Amino acid sequence: MNTYGINSREKNIVNLVITNVRPYGEGDPTTVTVEDGIITAIGGRAASAVASKAQSSDNVQVVDGNGGVLLPGLVDIHVHLREPGREHTETIETGSRAAARGGFTAVMAMANTQPVDDNPIIAESIYLKGKEYGLVDVHPIGSITKGLEGTTLTEFGLMKNSLAHVTMFSDDGKCVANSQIMRRALEYAAGQDVLLAQHCEDPLLTEGACAHEGEVAGKLGLRGWPRAAEESIVARDMLLTRDYGGRLHLCHLSTTASADLVKWGKEQGINVTAEVTPHHLLLTDDLLVNYEGIYKVNPPLREKKDTQSLRQALLDGTIDVVATDHAPHAAEDKCVEIQNARPGMLGLETSLAIVAEIFVRSGLADWRFVAKVMSERPAEIVRLKDQGRPIAVGEPANLTIVDPDHTWIARGEEMASKASNTPYEGMEFHSRVTHTILRGKVTHNLAIVEGSSK
Ligand code: DOR
């Protein structure tokens, strides 16, 4: 057993040589060798020697990175895997495959399953299934309140001490709207040293809403979801954290003022972190013009000025991470009148391409930035000690290879996810994950999956 708890006898570990990759997209292509799940050499004579020996050895797998960018394995701290309860839309197995294809080596699975993940038995079953499939580390998030009902706190301590070692709690999908319950949750979370992730939505302001409250919703005659419904909870919960302790994480921020408030909170020294989704960085509410449920999401797509502020907030570190809020839904729940459509969209298999498009291809940022917001900071926030690590000798081989010049078109039907509700259908992207490596095991190889469909 090494320092990262990786047992070399674990059957999913193979020795690996990755040739022709550029760590963080920098420098000349080099060779990386991996033994027992740990990086043993990067470039230099040692790596070349192993690489040439590997060509003739059965025990060593060789991956040709084809000049691609080598990143630390991506970490998504906000996904919905739908098992238990809605396995016709996603399972831990299909969600794990979608994650691996998206470049992820760890995901945090939200608690709004059926039954809700509000006790150690459900959490352990999710954790153990993730382990059994072994495509990505699946860490269950426990709910803050029993049954997501917003009234009785769950047993943070029991869930933390379970096999699943739950250290993040969220009622996501619903807001913990009652201020007194949220205060008690923060106090309890502070004592247990666990993270609380809030879905910021004052439900009294969003009853019956299905689109951003603005000009588009006005013209279409749709009931609006005002920015203030999110921002008021962002402000409230930061003030509660300031006064009662705990670590607060704010899910899927969607407005300019939410980002401004977080900036203020951080300046005050409040223990707060925040995420933004790829769809809130890229898409806007005018997509709803044909009343298509595929574009319905919670919080809703907003206006161009919001996407611009969110990009800026991610660039300057106000918003810490990109998280997908991967939300698979069946066609019968999306292709209905927009009022009745379930909110949410697929995200795992398109997120890297979107972040690369907005930040790297535009020249706004480099691959180090992508590593920071999609791997290092997410792993730090949820304290995954073997994820989001530097690409260096002695570190765990959780890695992602990206082809930065690969033009492809997103198609829901071709995704590994069981559902197909992507808002990017037919959209062209120019970067693509080609390989994902979890503790030295190749969990995704684009050349193998290309051409396969559901
Ligand atoms: O659009 C959303 N869908 N937002 C959420 O917060 C929950 C998610 C879901 O579970 O479908």
Tab-separated table of C-alpha atoms and ligand atoms in Angstrom:
chain	number	residue	atom	x	y	z
A	1	MET	CA	0.000	0.000	0.000
A	2	ASN	CA	1.478	3.398	-0.945
A	3	THR	CA	0.761	6.830	0.555
A	4	TYR	CA	-2.383	7.260	-1.549
A	5	GLY	CA	-3.899	4.010	-0.348
A	6	ILE	CA	-3.409	2.371	-3.734
A	7	ASN	CA	-2.832	-1.330	-3.374
A	8	SER	CA	-0.714	-2.655	-6.216
A	9	ARG	CA	-2.566	-5.947	-6.024
A	10	GLU	CA	-5.882	-4.238	-6.889
A	11	LYS	CA	-6.782	-5.927	-10.148
A	12	ASN	CA	-7.673	-2.696	-11.960
A	13	ILE	CA	-4.107	-1.436	-11.799
A	14	VAL	CA	-1.788	-1.958	-14.744
A	15	ASN	CA	1.543	-0.509	-15.616
A	16	LEU	CA	1.237	2.092	-18.282
A	17	VAL	CA	3.370	4.165	-20.598
A	18	ILE	CA	1.817	7.328	-22.010
A	19	THR	CA	3.779	8.638	-24.950
A	20	ASN	CA	3.559	11.872	-26.855
A	21	VAL	CA	1.676	14.086	-24.374
A	22	ARG	CA	2.170	17.692	-23.268
A	23	PRO	CA	1.520	18.119	-19.528
A	24	TYR	CA	-0.757	21.173	-19.086
A	25	GLY	CA	-0.354	21.817	-22.831
A	26	GLU	CA	3.172	23.106	-22.234
A	27	GLY	CA	6.536	22.212	-23.781
A	28	ASP	CA	7.403	19.436	-26.201
A	29	PRO	CA	5.570	16.116	-26.215
A	30	THR	CA	6.990	13.767	-23.609
A	31	THR	CA	6.587	10.295	-22.107
A	32	VAL	CA	4.979	9.538	-18.754
A	33	THR	CA	5.368	6.162	-17.064
A	34	VAL	CA	3.015	4.747	-14.456
A	35	GLU	CA	3.585	1.841	-12.110
A	36	ASP	CA	1.068	0.526	-9.594
A	37	GLY	CA	-1.126	3.570	-10.226
A	38	ILE	CA	1.631	6.082	-9.494
A	39	ILE	CA	3.554	8.312	-11.915
A	40	THR	CA	7.144	7.033	-11.899
A	41	ALA	CA	8.844	9.150	-14.582
A	42	ILE	CA	8.132	12.108	-16.829
A	43	GLY	CA	10.432	12.490	-19.824
A	44	GLY	CA	14.154	11.925	-19.531
A	45	ARG	CA	16.093	8.716	-19.885
A	46	ALA	CA	14.139	6.749	-17.290
A	47	ALA	CA	10.866	7.262	-19.127
A	48	SER	CA	12.403	6.474	-22.532
A	49	ALA	CA	13.943	3.269	-21.186
A	50	VAL	CA	10.600	2.058	-19.802
A	51	ALA	CA	8.840	3.120	-23.002
A	52	SER	CA	11.152	1.112	-25.249
A	53	LYS	CA	10.957	-1.942	-22.965
A	54	ALA	CA	7.172	-1.607	-22.921
A	55	GLN	CA	6.826	-2.056	-26.671
A	56	SER	CA	7.776	-5.710	-26.247
A	57	SER	CA	6.148	-6.437	-22.901
A	58	ASP	CA	2.716	-7.931	-22.278
A	59	ASN	CA	2.452	-6.426	-18.816
A	60	VAL	CA	2.665	-2.838	-19.920
A	61	GLN	CA	-0.035	-0.927	-21.734
A	62	VAL	CA	1.055	1.854	-24.075
A	63	VAL	CA	-1.159	4.870	-24.764
A	64	ASP	CA	-0.132	7.164	-27.609
A	65	GLY	CA	-1.286	10.650	-26.617
A	66	ASN	CA	-0.780	11.887	-30.167
A	67	GLY	CA	0.609	15.230	-29.021
A	68	GLY	CA	-2.440	15.920	-26.824
A	69	VAL	CA	-2.704	17.936	-23.622
A	70	LEU	CA	-2.207	15.960	-20.398
A	71	LEU	CA	-4.306	17.216	-17.486
A	72	PRO	CA	-4.918	15.943	-13.971
A	73	GLY	CA	-8.108	13.821	-14.047
A	74	LEU	CA	-11.162	16.050	-13.957
A	75	VAL	CA	-13.324	16.207	-10.831
A	76	ASP	CA	-17.024	17.074	-10.965
A	77	ILE	CA	-18.527	17.974	-7.608
A	78	HIS	CA	-22.119	18.135	-8.867
A	79	VAL	CA	-23.714	15.290	-10.827
A	80	HIS	CA	-27.041	13.452	-10.691
A	81	LEU	CA	-26.657	9.720	-11.317
A	82	ARG	CA	-30.348	8.853	-10.645
A	83	GLU	CA	-29.692	5.521	-8.946
A	84	PRO	CA	-31.556	4.463	-6.879
A	85	GLY	CA	-34.992	5.263	-8.245
A	86	ARG	CA	-34.851	6.602	-11.785
A	87	GLU	CA	-32.619	4.053	-13.446
A	88	HIS	CA	-34.451	4.459	-16.763
A	89	THR	CA	-32.668	7.825	-17.113
A	90	GLU	CA	-29.205	7.019	-15.726
A	91	THR	CA	-27.511	4.439	-13.537
A	92	ILE	CA	-24.295	4.571	-11.590
A	93	GLU	CA	-22.812	2.433	-14.360
A	94	THR	CA	-23.950	4.574	-17.335
A	95	GLY	CA	-23.209	7.780	-15.429
A	96	SER	CA	-19.718	6.464	-14.615
A	97	ARG	CA	-19.121	5.732	-18.292
A	98	ALA	CA	-20.333	9.217	-19.252
A	99	ALA	CA	-17.991	10.672	-16.631
A	100	ALA	CA	-15.003	8.704	-17.924
A	101	ARG	CA	-15.769	9.823	-21.492
A	102	GLY	CA	-15.911	13.399	-20.260
A	103	GLY	CA	-12.430	13.096	-18.735
A	104	PHE	CA	-13.530	12.709	-15.110
A	105	THR	CA	-11.777	10.533	-12.562
A	106	ALA	CA	-14.036	11.487	-9.627
A	107	VAL	CA	-17.620	12.684	-9.282
A	108	MET	CA	-19.788	13.713	-6.354
A	109	ALA	CA	-23.282	12.230	-6.734
A	110	MET	CA	-26.185	14.406	-5.594
A	111	ALA	CA	-28.632	13.161	-2.990
A	112	ASN	CA	-31.955	13.713	-4.807
A	113	THR	CA	-32.346	10.040	-5.678
A	114	GLN	CA	-35.507	8.034	-4.896
A	115	PRO	CA	-35.292	7.186	-2.052
A	116	VAL	CA	-33.244	10.206	-1.097
A	117	ASP	CA	-29.640	9.598	-0.036
A	118	ASP	CA	-30.350	10.656	3.536
A	119	ASN	CA	-28.911	7.671	5.424
A	120	PRO	CA	-25.765	5.540	5.525
A	121	ILE	CA	-27.351	2.518	3.810
A	122	ILE	CA	-28.192	4.391	0.606
A	123	ALA	CA	-24.851	6.218	0.664
A	124	GLU	CA	-22.933	2.965	1.051
A	125	SER	CA	-24.850	1.282	-1.768
A	126	ILE	CA	-24.034	4.159	-4.145
A	127	TYR	CA	-20.393	4.191	-3.081
A	128	LEU	CA	-19.964	0.428	-3.428
A	129	LYS	CA	-21.623	0.318	-6.863
A	130	GLY	CA	-19.318	3.071	-8.067
A	131	LYS	CA	-16.351	1.088	-6.803
A	132	GLU	CA	-17.598	-2.094	-8.446
A	133	TYR	CA	-17.812	-0.437	-11.903
A	134	GLY	CA	-14.451	1.216	-11.294
A	135	LEU	CA	-14.678	3.745	-14.133
A	136	VAL	CA	-14.655	6.821	-11.922
A	137	ASP	CA	-14.581	7.385	-8.155
A	138	VAL	CA	-18.200	7.967	-7.133
A	139	HIS	CA	-18.618	9.810	-3.841
A	140	PRO	CA	-22.190	10.097	-2.603
A	141	ILE	CA	-23.429	13.433	-1.293
A	142	GLY	CA	-25.853	13.092	1.619
A	143	SER	CA	-28.967	15.225	1.855
A	144	ILE	CA	-29.072	18.021	4.430
A	145	THR	CA	-32.667	17.261	5.412
A	146	LYS	CA	-34.551	13.966	5.549
A	147	GLY	CA	-36.377	13.240	2.289
A	148	LEU	CA	-35.295	16.702	1.030
A	149	GLU	CA	-38.280	17.988	2.976
A	150	GLY	CA	-36.443	20.907	4.503
A	151	THR	CA	-37.498	20.194	8.069
A	152	THR	CA	-35.384	17.535	9.853
A	153	LEU	CA	-31.602	17.364	9.569
A	154	THR	CA	-30.022	14.072	8.534
A	155	GLU	CA	-27.340	12.365	10.645
A	156	PHE	CA	-24.200	13.984	9.223
A	157	GLY	CA	-22.032	12.148	11.740
A	158	LEU	CA	-23.411	8.683	10.974
A	159	MET	CA	-23.052	9.232	7.231
A	160	LYS	CA	-19.543	10.569	7.633
A	161	ASN	CA	-18.558	7.510	9.660
A	162	SER	CA	-20.145	5.071	7.183
A	163	LEU	CA	-18.181	3.125	4.588
A	164	ALA	CA	-19.132	5.827	2.083
A	165	HIS	CA	-17.403	8.473	4.233
A	166	VAL	CA	-19.861	11.218	3.265
A	167	THR	CA	-18.312	14.657	3.768
A	168	MET	CA	-20.575	16.777	1.571
A	169	PHE	CA	-24.297	17.374	2.100
A	170	SER	CA	-26.856	19.039	-0.155
A	171	ASP	CA	-30.598	19.157	-0.815
A	172	ASP	CA	-29.795	20.199	-4.399
A	173	GLY	CA	-32.846	20.310	-6.619
A	174	LYS	CA	-34.416	22.040	-3.643
A	175	CYS	CA	-33.215	24.899	-1.477
A	176	VAL	CA	-32.940	24.602	2.293
A	177	ALA	CA	-35.288	27.571	2.425
A	178	ASN	CA	-36.005	27.744	6.156
A	179	SER	CA	-33.337	30.051	7.630
A	180	GLN	CA	-33.436	28.453	11.059
A	181	ILE	CA	-32.924	24.943	9.590
A	182	MET	CA	-30.024	26.250	7.502
A	183	ARG	CA	-28.506	27.862	10.589
A	184	ARG	CA	-28.749	24.576	12.519
A	185	ALA	CA	-27.330	22.663	9.529
A	186	LEU	CA	-24.300	24.981	9.422
A	187	GLU	CA	-23.723	24.630	13.159
A	188	TYR	CA	-23.936	20.832	12.898
A	189	ALA	CA	-21.740	20.813	9.774
A	190	ALA	CA	-19.112	22.931	11.559
A	191	GLY	CA	-18.953	20.381	14.382
A	192	GLN	CA	-18.608	17.478	11.952
A	193	ASP	CA	-16.277	19.347	9.574
A	194	VAL	CA	-18.428	18.579	6.522
A	195	LEU	CA	-19.298	20.752	3.514
A	196	LEU	CA	-22.822	22.073	2.899
A	197	ALA	CA	-23.767	22.775	-0.729
A	198	GLN	CA	-26.781	25.015	-1.144
A	199	HIS	CA	-29.162	25.166	-4.116
A	200	CYS	CA	-29.917	28.874	-3.907
A	201	GLU	CA	-33.590	29.443	-4.707
A	202	ASP	CA	-36.178	31.164	-2.570
A	203	PRO	CA	-39.159	28.951	-3.463
A	204	LEU	CA	-41.708	31.649	-2.691
A	205	LEU	CA	-40.258	33.711	-5.540
A	206	THR	CA	-40.142	30.887	-8.102
A	207	GLU	CA	-43.481	29.132	-7.775
A	208	GLY	CA	-44.567	27.917	-11.228
A	209	ALA	CA	-41.543	29.557	-12.883
A	210	CYS	CA	-39.937	27.912	-15.882
A	211	ALA	CA	-37.690	30.591	-17.401
A	212	HIS	CA	-35.509	33.495	-16.341
A	213	GLU	CA	-37.664	36.495	-15.412
A	214	GLY	CA	-36.817	38.895	-18.215
A	215	GLU	CA	-37.783	40.123	-21.642
A	216	VAL	CA	-37.815	36.680	-23.278
A	217	ALA	CA	-40.089	35.104	-20.658
A	218	GLY	CA	-42.303	38.203	-20.869
A	219	LYS	CA	-42.706	37.881	-24.641
A	220	LEU	CA	-43.293	34.128	-24.461
A	221	GLY	CA	-45.789	34.436	-21.638
A	222	LEU	CA	-43.768	32.191	-19.324
A	223	ARG	CA	-43.732	32.668	-15.579
A	224	GLY	CA	-40.345	34.113	-14.583
A	225	TRP	CA	-37.673	32.946	-12.095
A	226	PRO	CA	-36.178	36.214	-10.808
A	227	ARG	CA	-32.468	36.663	-10.147
A	228	ALA	CA	-33.299	37.830	-6.627
A	229	ALA	CA	-34.597	34.345	-5.756
A	230	GLU	CA	-31.022	33.091	-6.067
A	231	GLU	CA	-29.160	36.157	-4.849
A	232	SER	CA	-31.153	36.531	-1.621
A	233	ILE	CA	-30.195	32.981	-0.555
A	234	VAL	CA	-26.557	33.533	-1.574
A	235	ALA	CA	-26.451	36.578	0.712
A	236	ARG	CA	-28.414	34.949	3.557
A	237	ASP	CA	-26.313	31.810	3.671
A	238	MET	CA	-23.017	33.667	3.592
A	239	LEU	CA	-24.193	35.750	6.561
A	240	LEU	CA	-25.279	32.601	8.407
A	241	THR	CA	-21.865	31.032	7.691
A	242	ARG	CA	-20.120	34.168	8.925
A	243	ASP	CA	-22.010	34.005	12.239
A	244	TYR	CA	-22.459	30.266	12.849
A	245	GLY	CA	-19.467	28.667	11.112
A	246	GLY	CA	-19.359	25.725	8.743
A	247	ARG	CA	-18.124	25.516	5.180
A	248	LEU	CA	-20.616	26.721	2.576
A	249	HIS	CA	-20.560	25.827	-1.108
A	250	LEU	CA	-22.944	27.570	-3.513
A	251	CYS	CA	-24.228	25.431	-6.389
A	252	HIS	CA	-24.724	26.508	-10.012
A	253	LEU	CA	-24.576	30.309	-9.666
A	254	SER	CA	-26.318	32.012	-12.547
A	255	THR	CA	-26.333	35.792	-12.089
A	256	THR	CA	-23.995	38.775	-12.053
A	257	ALA	CA	-25.009	39.801	-8.544
A	258	SER	CA	-24.505	36.264	-7.170
A	259	ALA	CA	-20.882	36.502	-8.305
A	260	ASP	CA	-20.579	40.023	-6.840
A	261	LEU	CA	-21.967	38.806	-3.531
A	262	VAL	CA	-19.504	35.894	-3.389
A	263	LYS	CA	-16.667	38.326	-4.080
A	264	TRP	CA	-17.858	40.394	-1.138
A	265	GLY	CA	-18.217	37.293	1.056
A	266	LYS	CA	-14.691	36.145	0.306
A	267	GLU	CA	-13.353	39.626	1.038
A	268	GLN	CA	-15.023	39.376	4.457
A	269	GLY	CA	-13.224	36.089	5.077
A	270	ILE	CA	-16.417	34.024	4.970
A	271	ASN	CA	-15.781	30.312	4.402
A	272	VAL	CA	-17.559	30.106	1.040
A	273	THR	CA	-16.860	28.500	-2.338
A	274	ALA	CA	-18.928	28.581	-5.517
A	275	GLU	CA	-19.475	26.756	-8.776
A	276	VAL	CA	-20.756	27.625	-12.237
A	277	THR	CA	-22.065	25.185	-14.842
A	278	PRO	CA	-20.926	25.034	-18.477
A	279	HIS	CA	-24.495	25.849	-19.565
A	280	HIS	CA	-24.649	29.027	-17.495
A	281	LEU	CA	-21.319	30.070	-19.021
A	282	LEU	CA	-22.449	29.438	-22.595
A	283	LEU	CA	-26.208	29.470	-23.116
A	284	THR	CA	-28.826	32.212	-22.736
A	285	ASP	CA	-32.592	32.405	-22.261
A	286	ASP	CA	-33.386	33.338	-25.885
A	287	LEU	CA	-32.986	29.610	-26.681
A	288	LEU	CA	-36.442	29.191	-25.148
A	289	VAL	CA	-38.070	30.974	-28.077
A	290	ASN	CA	-39.644	27.718	-29.309
A	291	TYR	CA	-40.771	26.670	-25.837
A	292	GLU	CA	-38.493	23.622	-25.913
A	293	GLY	CA	-38.172	21.781	-22.619
A	294	ILE	CA	-34.609	20.756	-23.484
A	295	TYR	CA	-33.481	24.263	-22.469
A	296	LYS	CA	-35.324	24.236	-19.149
A	297	VAL	CA	-32.948	24.086	-16.212
A	298	ASN	CA	-32.849	25.170	-12.617
A	299	PRO	CA	-31.648	27.899	-12.101
A	300	PRO	CA	-32.708	29.005	-15.587
A	301	LEU	CA	-30.518	30.132	-18.475
A	302	ARG	CA	-30.139	33.874	-18.061
A	303	GLU	CA	-28.922	36.791	-20.186
A	304	LYS	CA	-25.684	37.457	-22.041
A	305	LYS	CA	-24.518	39.924	-19.405
A	306	ASP	CA	-24.827	37.179	-16.763
A	307	THR	CA	-22.738	34.717	-18.808
A	308	GLN	CA	-20.102	37.426	-19.224
A	309	SER	CA	-19.909	38.167	-15.478
A	310	LEU	CA	-19.799	34.465	-14.635
A	311	ARG	CA	-16.879	33.962	-17.029
A	312	GLN	CA	-15.061	36.879	-15.446
A	313	ALA	CA	-15.776	35.591	-11.934
A	314	LEU	CA	-14.346	32.182	-12.845
A	315	LEU	CA	-11.292	33.793	-14.387
A	316	ASP	CA	-10.546	35.938	-11.333
A	317	GLY	CA	-11.189	33.115	-8.827
A	318	THR	CA	-14.382	34.549	-7.314
A	319	ILE	CA	-16.152	31.434	-8.586
A	320	ASP	CA	-13.919	28.496	-7.726
A	321	VAL	CA	-14.926	25.699	-10.054
A	322	VAL	CA	-16.890	24.445	-13.022
A	323	ALA	CA	-19.365	21.712	-12.067
A	324	THR	CA	-21.698	20.171	-14.607
A	325	ASP	CA	-24.985	19.642	-12.704
A	326	HIS	CA	-25.288	16.657	-15.089
A	327	ALA	CA	-29.059	16.045	-14.936
A	328	PRO	CA	-30.266	13.160	-17.115
A	329	HIS	CA	-33.994	13.068	-17.924
A	330	ALA	CA	-36.148	10.769	-20.051
A	331	ALA	CA	-37.531	12.083	-23.357
A	332	GLU	CA	-41.078	11.886	-21.964
A	333	ASP	CA	-40.065	14.294	-19.206
A	334	LYS	CA	-38.422	16.799	-21.557
A	335	CYS	CA	-40.484	16.697	-24.763
A	336	VAL	CA	-43.642	18.035	-23.132
A	337	GLU	CA	-45.143	21.502	-22.600
A	338	ILE	CA	-42.381	23.560	-21.055
A	339	GLN	CA	-44.351	24.139	-17.843
A	340	ASN	CA	-44.352	20.388	-17.210
A	341	ALA	CA	-40.837	19.565	-18.416
A	342	ARG	CA	-38.353	18.507	-15.752
A	343	PRO	CA	-35.482	20.962	-15.374
A	344	GLY	CA	-31.942	19.833	-16.126
A	345	MET	CA	-29.500	18.939	-18.905
A	346	LEU	CA	-26.673	16.483	-19.581
A	347	GLY	CA	-23.225	17.873	-18.895
A	348	LEU	CA	-20.539	15.266	-18.282
A	349	GLU	CA	-19.563	14.540	-21.889
A	350	THR	CA	-19.460	18.117	-23.162
A	351	SER	CA	-18.073	20.167	-20.269
A	352	LEU	CA	-14.362	20.013	-21.114
A	353	ALA	CA	-15.068	21.003	-24.722
A	354	ILE	CA	-17.171	23.979	-23.608
A	355	VAL	CA	-14.625	25.235	-21.092
A	356	ALA	CA	-11.851	24.816	-23.686
A	357	GLU	CA	-13.930	26.701	-26.269
A	358	ILE	CA	-14.780	29.638	-23.995
A	359	PHE	CA	-11.451	30.038	-22.226
A	360	VAL	CA	-8.585	28.343	-24.062
A	361	ARG	CA	-9.431	28.650	-27.757
A	362	SER	CA	-10.489	32.260	-27.212
A	363	GLY	CA	-7.110	33.007	-25.591
A	364	LEU	CA	-8.683	34.101	-22.285
A	365	ALA	CA	-6.854	31.405	-20.322
A	366	ASP	CA	-4.561	28.401	-20.673
A	367	TRP	CA	-4.745	24.687	-19.853
A	368	ARG	CA	-3.363	25.352	-16.350
A	369	PHE	CA	-6.561	27.296	-15.725
A	370	VAL	CA	-8.662	24.371	-16.937
A	371	ALA	CA	-6.703	22.058	-14.616
A	372	LYS	CA	-7.387	24.474	-11.767
A	373	VAL	CA	-11.140	24.945	-12.207
A	374	MET	CA	-12.023	21.418	-13.344
A	375	SER	CA	-9.645	19.319	-11.241
A	376	GLU	CA	-7.468	20.946	-8.577
A	377	ARG	CA	-9.952	23.316	-6.880
A	378	PRO	CA	-12.876	20.864	-7.029
A	379	ALA	CA	-10.718	18.151	-5.387
A	380	GLU	CA	-9.536	20.651	-2.769
A	381	ILE	CA	-13.069	21.805	-1.922
A	382	VAL	CA	-14.296	18.269	-1.298
A	383	ARG	CA	-10.927	17.160	0.096
A	384	LEU	CA	-10.223	14.242	-2.219
A	385	LYS	CA	-6.603	13.671	-1.406
A	386	ASP	CA	-5.690	11.531	-4.438
A	387	GLN	CA	-7.458	13.707	-7.036
A	388	GLY	CA	-6.564	17.063	-8.560
A	389	ARG	CA	-2.903	16.422	-7.816
A	390	PRO	CA	0.021	17.867	-9.790
A	391	ILE	CA	1.292	15.881	-12.768
A	392	ALA	CA	4.556	14.859	-11.106
A	393	VAL	CA	6.590	11.819	-10.147
A	394	GLY	CA	5.186	10.096	-7.067
A	395	GLU	CA	1.646	11.403	-7.641
A	396	PRO	CA	-1.369	9.192	-8.411
A	397	ALA	CA	-1.936	8.588	-12.129
A	398	ASN	CA	-5.403	10.125	-12.368
A	399	LEU	CA	-5.081	11.767	-15.756
A	400	THR	CA	-6.980	13.071	-18.757
A	401	ILE	CA	-5.675	13.483	-22.292
A	402	VAL	CA	-7.310	16.116	-24.496
A	403	ASP	CA	-6.939	16.567	-28.236
A	404	PRO	CA	-7.079	20.384	-28.500
A	405	ASP	CA	-7.741	20.302	-32.246
A	406	HIS	CA	-10.454	17.735	-32.664
A	407	THR	CA	-13.612	18.966	-34.351
A	408	TRP	CA	-16.706	17.014	-33.359
A	409	ILE	CA	-20.432	17.426	-33.165
A	410	ALA	CA	-22.400	16.731	-29.988
A	411	ARG	CA	-25.145	14.115	-30.405
A	412	GLY	CA	-27.248	12.976	-27.465
A	413	GLU	CA	-27.809	9.567	-29.045
A	414	GLU	CA	-24.063	8.921	-29.197
A	415	MET	CA	-23.425	9.735	-25.556
A	416	ALA	CA	-22.705	7.082	-22.929
A	417	SER	CA	-25.317	8.596	-20.667
A	418	LYS	CA	-28.603	6.652	-20.706
A	419	ALA	CA	-30.521	9.866	-21.377
A	420	SER	CA	-30.039	12.107	-24.410
A	421	ASN	CA	-31.157	15.509	-23.101
A	422	THR	CA	-28.215	17.557	-24.271
A	423	PRO	CA	-28.862	21.232	-25.088
A	424	TYR	CA	-25.809	21.097	-27.380
A	425	GLU	CA	-27.329	18.739	-29.969
A	426	GLY	CA	-25.691	19.434	-33.337
A	427	MET	CA	-23.254	21.964	-31.888
A	428	GLU	CA	-19.647	21.860	-33.095
A	429	PHE	CA	-16.763	21.747	-30.625
A	430	HIS	CA	-13.025	21.747	-31.230
A	431	SER	CA	-11.412	19.989	-28.260
A	432	ARG	CA	-12.085	16.435	-27.132
A	433	VAL	CA	-11.103	14.098	-24.347
A	434	THR	CA	-9.317	11.139	-25.946
A	435	HIS	CA	-8.295	9.167	-22.839
A	436	THR	CA	-9.098	9.052	-19.158
A	437	ILE	CA	-6.866	7.216	-16.718
A	438	LEU	CA	-7.894	6.278	-13.191
A	439	ARG	CA	-5.014	5.100	-10.979
A	440	GLY	CA	-3.169	3.853	-14.045
A	441	LYS	CA	-6.172	2.124	-15.596
A	442	VAL	CA	-7.466	3.441	-18.931
A	443	THR	CA	-11.180	4.067	-18.319
A	444	HIS	CA	-11.859	5.802	-21.620
A	445	ASN	CA	-10.248	5.558	-25.022
A	446	LEU	CA	-11.972	7.618	-27.719
A	447	ALA	CA	-10.601	5.481	-30.546
A	448	ILE	CA	-12.446	2.486	-29.092
A	449	VAL	CA	-15.765	4.192	-28.414
A	450	GLU	CA	-15.920	6.313	-31.568
A	451	GLY	CA	-18.707	5.116	-33.802
A	452	SER	CA	-20.487	3.272	-30.986
A	453	SER	CA	-23.908	4.535	-29.945
A	454	LYS	CA	-26.604	3.665	-27.411
B	1	DOR	O1	-31.986	21.722	-13.449
B	1	DOR	C1	-31.767	21.073	-12.445
B	1	DOR	N1	-31.939	19.749	-12.416
B	1	DOR	N2	-31.372	21.717	-11.337
B	1	DOR	C2	-31.268	21.088	-10.167
B	1	DOR	O2	-30.901	21.728	-9.206
B	1	DOR	C3	-31.629	19.655	-10.038
B	1	DOR	C4	-31.484	18.963	-11.324
B	1	DOR	C5	-32.134	17.592	-11.362
B	1	DOR	O3	-32.018	16.847	-10.382
B	1	DOR	O4	-32.719	17.251	-12.389
